[in-house]
Amino acid sequence: MPSDPAPARAVGEHVEARVPEVLDAASPRARPGRRREGGGGEKGGGGAAPSGTVVRTEGLRRSYGDARAVRHALDGVTLTIEAGELVAVLGPSGSGKSTLLGVVGGLDRGYEGRVELFDRNLAKMRDRELSRLRCRQIGFVFQAFHLLGHLSVLDNVLAPALFDPEWPDLRRRAMELLDRLGLADRAEDAPGQLSGGQRQRVAIARALLQRPALLLCDEPTGNLDTEMAARTIALFSELHAEEGLTVLAVTHEERLAEVATRVIRLRDGRVEHDGRGKQGGRGKQGGQGKQGGQVEVGS
Amino acid sequence: MRIGALLTLVRRDLGRTRGALATSGFGIAAGTATMIFFLALGLGVRTVVLGRVFPIDQIELEPPKAQDPGLLGMLLGGGEPPGVDAEQVQRLAALPGVTGVYPKLKLAFPSSARGGKELLGREVGTSELIGDGIAPSLLEGDGDLKDTSVFADPMARPGPACVNDAGCAVPQYCEMTGGAGAGAGAETGEAGAGAGTTTGRCSEPVPVLVSHYLVEIFDKSLAPAHNLPPVGATMVQRAQGVTFDMRLGDSLLGKARSGTPRSVRVKLVGVSRRAIDLGLTFPLEVVRRWNAEFAGARSATRYSSVIVQVGSGIDTSAVITAGASMGLSPRDTRARDVSVLINGIMALLSLVAGVILVVSASNIAYTFRVLVTERRAEIALYRAVGATALDVRSWMMALSLTVGVLGGAAGVVAARVAAFFADWAAAHRLPDFPFKPSTFFDFPWWLALGGVAFGAVFAAVGAWGPAGRAARVEPASALAGG
């Protein structure tokens, strides 16, 4: 991976200096009339004090293959994630981490069991409702960044606004995010001109554009070198701490677990461990070490 | 998704995928251009053929020709000419879709004319004359004659009494109504001149019309054969007012069975598609009066044919059927035959263009299939950040519609350019022929609009399947690289 050419500045200091301004601009109160649809209401979003249950799964199962050779990527996962938690989901490859993220994010609807997002049953939501929920309440950060090479950095960050029914003008918000993430001077550059770390920060800015209540991260440090991975982890920690953002991060990165309020370990599609992270925080203890995820966690 | 956001997506795609989209658009443009070119050609030819050669908005019904004794029969006094009576005219006028009924009277007696010096530069001698009479109202709205009031029976407002032409002010002549006599030519000592016992009334020259067909035939066939200058419709129009003498009741073939041959003065007032193809057309009342004088009262009251004007070609067959029930048949089916022929050729050529468009749609489908496959991750990302399946489908369809509209518009422009060059080539390369138009094409506004719409529709049809595939992309799988 290319090293990050961005100024080697302590992310923590950076965030300390900038967060309050961004939060002011990002607050729902700063945008009167802005609706929060999809069942989440105002909770958890945009720096408001988060509360309530954000994610709840019961007996979640996701299978692939046919009847002769079925494989359960998720096999009866039951868990609850409260607003404001920073949850690290760890596990070996093939343990079902990314599948869990896809299901919880409403990207994968071929599951069995029950999944609730912001107290709404995903199975009963129509595509339009679910898409609106993703647009306004959920931010995604992917290992592969998934930036659009034909667009500038700024347009990449603004991509979610295109699909907002209100098509809000969020250029100022986008620029503030880029500024906060140290990329304001690269706004008109193409993603191909950026390092891996910078690209991931662009992806994070895109995920934060709509002031989501839930940030879903799939191996966010997987394509980053050690230094950038550390910075990114610190950034998530700061976002969680300062904005009260609920973060569900799937990772191999043990260092992420160190800043998490809660750590869930998956193996063979089941919850192997679910417990408080080193940061403790608002994470609640659940049935640690219980196999099969049969015990509801965090409630 | 807002329209503005959709347009933003489309604009970006046009920029980054212009190569593949241009190829697809080219197919649409080629198909549209072919279709528009041939349709415009068909419409143009149709306008010329059906508008100027064989007008199809009118049907001329006449009694069966077998009953017509012909000129020889009339000369020999053998049988009465068949005709259409006033009651039949009324019944035809009452038919649905009929906008007007205009009876015609043929000259039912021998006549001849001489002159032509004013128009052709020299006298062309005496010629047998065929003629008919039509109601002046038939000319209204045609556009052939700017002032239709000049085509009226001059005896409707007769001048002072006279015994010969010398008693009338030029250009008037002495019309000997119903008697032997003087008339035009009295001064030249022709038959009847100097009889002096029957008085007439001074009259303006009788207005006559000639047909475009006659002018074309004269210019393209007779004039070259007899070394005469072509006159051309425009020149004839300019030559309005040219007068010549006409001999009633007497021709090279014989004399009328009643009345005394006499001469009248006629004046060319214009060229009209309502005029008889080969001959002269007079105001109806003039022919009625002359027929009564030279062929008997029956020839003045039974019309030789009747023109039925219809509002739409759809009503044509109903009129023909009604006419058949009265023993009347269409005088000329060439219009219908030509119309069917032109429609057939247009349909065939449009089919060719349709095939091209179908191929273009297949090309669009292929391009968009590839595009969707290449963009699975992008589509999945958009789904992740809030795009609905409908948004994705709309995005693809809007892109294809844009390609179709641009391709269709380019096709319309290409068709017009091709038509321009075709007209230029025809004007410079094709020999002159009767009714050769200045343009072979007709481009009504709806044709251009239709061309663009066709391009859009075929592009949309081609992209429909791939757009559906795009909308069904599984975001989780696509983002994972599956």
Short mmCIF file of C-alpha atoms in Angstrom, two decimals, chain A residues 102 106-109 127-128 131-132 134-136 138 140 142 144-148 150-151 155-156 159-167 206 210, chain B residues 1-6 8-9 12-13 16 377-378 380-392 395 474-481:
data_model
loop_
_atom_site.label_atom_id
_atom_site.label_comp_id
_atom_site.label_asym_id
_atom_site.label_seq_id
_atom_site.Cartn_x
_atom_site.Cartn_y
_atom_site.Cartn_z
CA GLY A 102 -24.28 -6.46 4.61
CA GLY A 106 -29.83 -3.63 4.37
CA LEU A 107 -27.62 -4.47 1.42
CA ASP A 108 -28.29 -8.19 1.69
CA ARG A 109 -31.89 -9.20 2.11
CA ASP A 127 -36.87 -0.98 -1.19
CA ARG A 128 -37.66 2.72 -1.21
CA SER A 131 -32.82 2.96 0.49
CA ARG A 132 -33.87 6.14 2.21
CA ARG A 134 -29.33 3.90 4.00
CA CYS A 135 -29.17 7.33 2.47
CA ARG A 136 -29.82 9.26 5.65
CA ILE A 138 -26.33 4.76 7.64
CA PHE A 140 -20.72 2.75 4.82
CA PHE A 142 -15.47 -0.29 2.70
CA ALA A 144 -11.80 -1.28 -1.08
CA PHE A 145 -12.93 2.35 -0.60
CA HIS A 146 -15.23 2.09 -3.64
CA LEU A 147 -14.52 5.60 -4.80
CA LEU A 148 -15.64 6.52 -8.29
CA HIS A 150 -14.38 9.45 -12.90
CA LEU A 151 -15.44 11.86 -10.19
CA ASP A 155 -18.15 14.71 -6.03
CA ASN A 156 -17.37 11.36 -4.47
CA ALA A 159 -22.55 11.04 -4.05
CA PRO A 160 -25.12 10.16 -1.36
CA ALA A 161 -26.85 13.51 -1.82
CA LEU A 162 -27.75 12.55 -5.39
CA PHE A 163 -30.11 9.92 -4.09
CA ASP A 164 -31.64 11.92 -1.33
CA PRO A 165 -35.19 12.71 -2.42
CA GLU A 166 -34.57 16.30 -1.39
CA TRP A 167 -31.25 16.47 -3.26
CA ARG A 206 -18.72 10.29 2.06
CA GLN A 210 -25.60 12.77 5.59
CA MET B 1 -34.38 10.89 -7.09
CA ARG B 2 -34.74 14.41 -8.37
CA ILE B 3 -34.60 15.09 -12.10
CA GLY B 4 -31.60 17.33 -11.58
CA ALA B 5 -29.71 14.54 -9.84
CA LEU B 6 -30.68 12.15 -12.62
CA THR B 8 -26.19 14.95 -13.30
CA LEU B 9 -25.63 11.19 -13.49
CA ARG B 12 -21.30 12.37 -16.22
CA ASP B 13 -21.92 9.15 -18.11
CA ARG B 16 -16.92 9.16 -19.56
CA ALA B 377 -19.57 -2.12 -8.09
CA GLU B 378 -20.58 1.44 -8.87
CA ALA B 380 -23.84 -1.35 -5.69
CA LEU B 381 -22.14 1.66 -4.14
CA TYR B 382 -24.99 3.90 -5.22
CA ARG B 383 -27.40 1.42 -3.72
CA ALA B 384 -25.38 1.52 -0.50
CA VAL B 385 -25.54 5.29 -0.29
CA GLY B 386 -29.25 5.47 -0.90
CA ALA B 387 -30.21 4.71 -4.48
CA THR B 388 -33.39 2.70 -4.87
CA ALA B 389 -33.71 -0.01 -7.48
CA LEU B 390 -35.98 2.38 -9.32
CA ASP B 391 -33.29 5.07 -9.16
CA VAL B 392 -30.82 2.70 -10.79
CA TRP B 395 -30.54 6.21 -14.37
CA GLU B 474 -27.13 -7.39 -5.30
CA PRO B 475 -25.24 -4.61 -3.51
CA ALA B 476 -23.57 -6.79 -0.91
CA SER B 477 -22.34 -9.29 -3.47
CA ALA B 478 -21.21 -6.64 -5.95
CA LEU B 479 -19.35 -4.64 -3.33
CA ALA B 480 -17.59 -7.78 -2.25
CA GLY B 481 -16.47 -8.26 -5.83
#
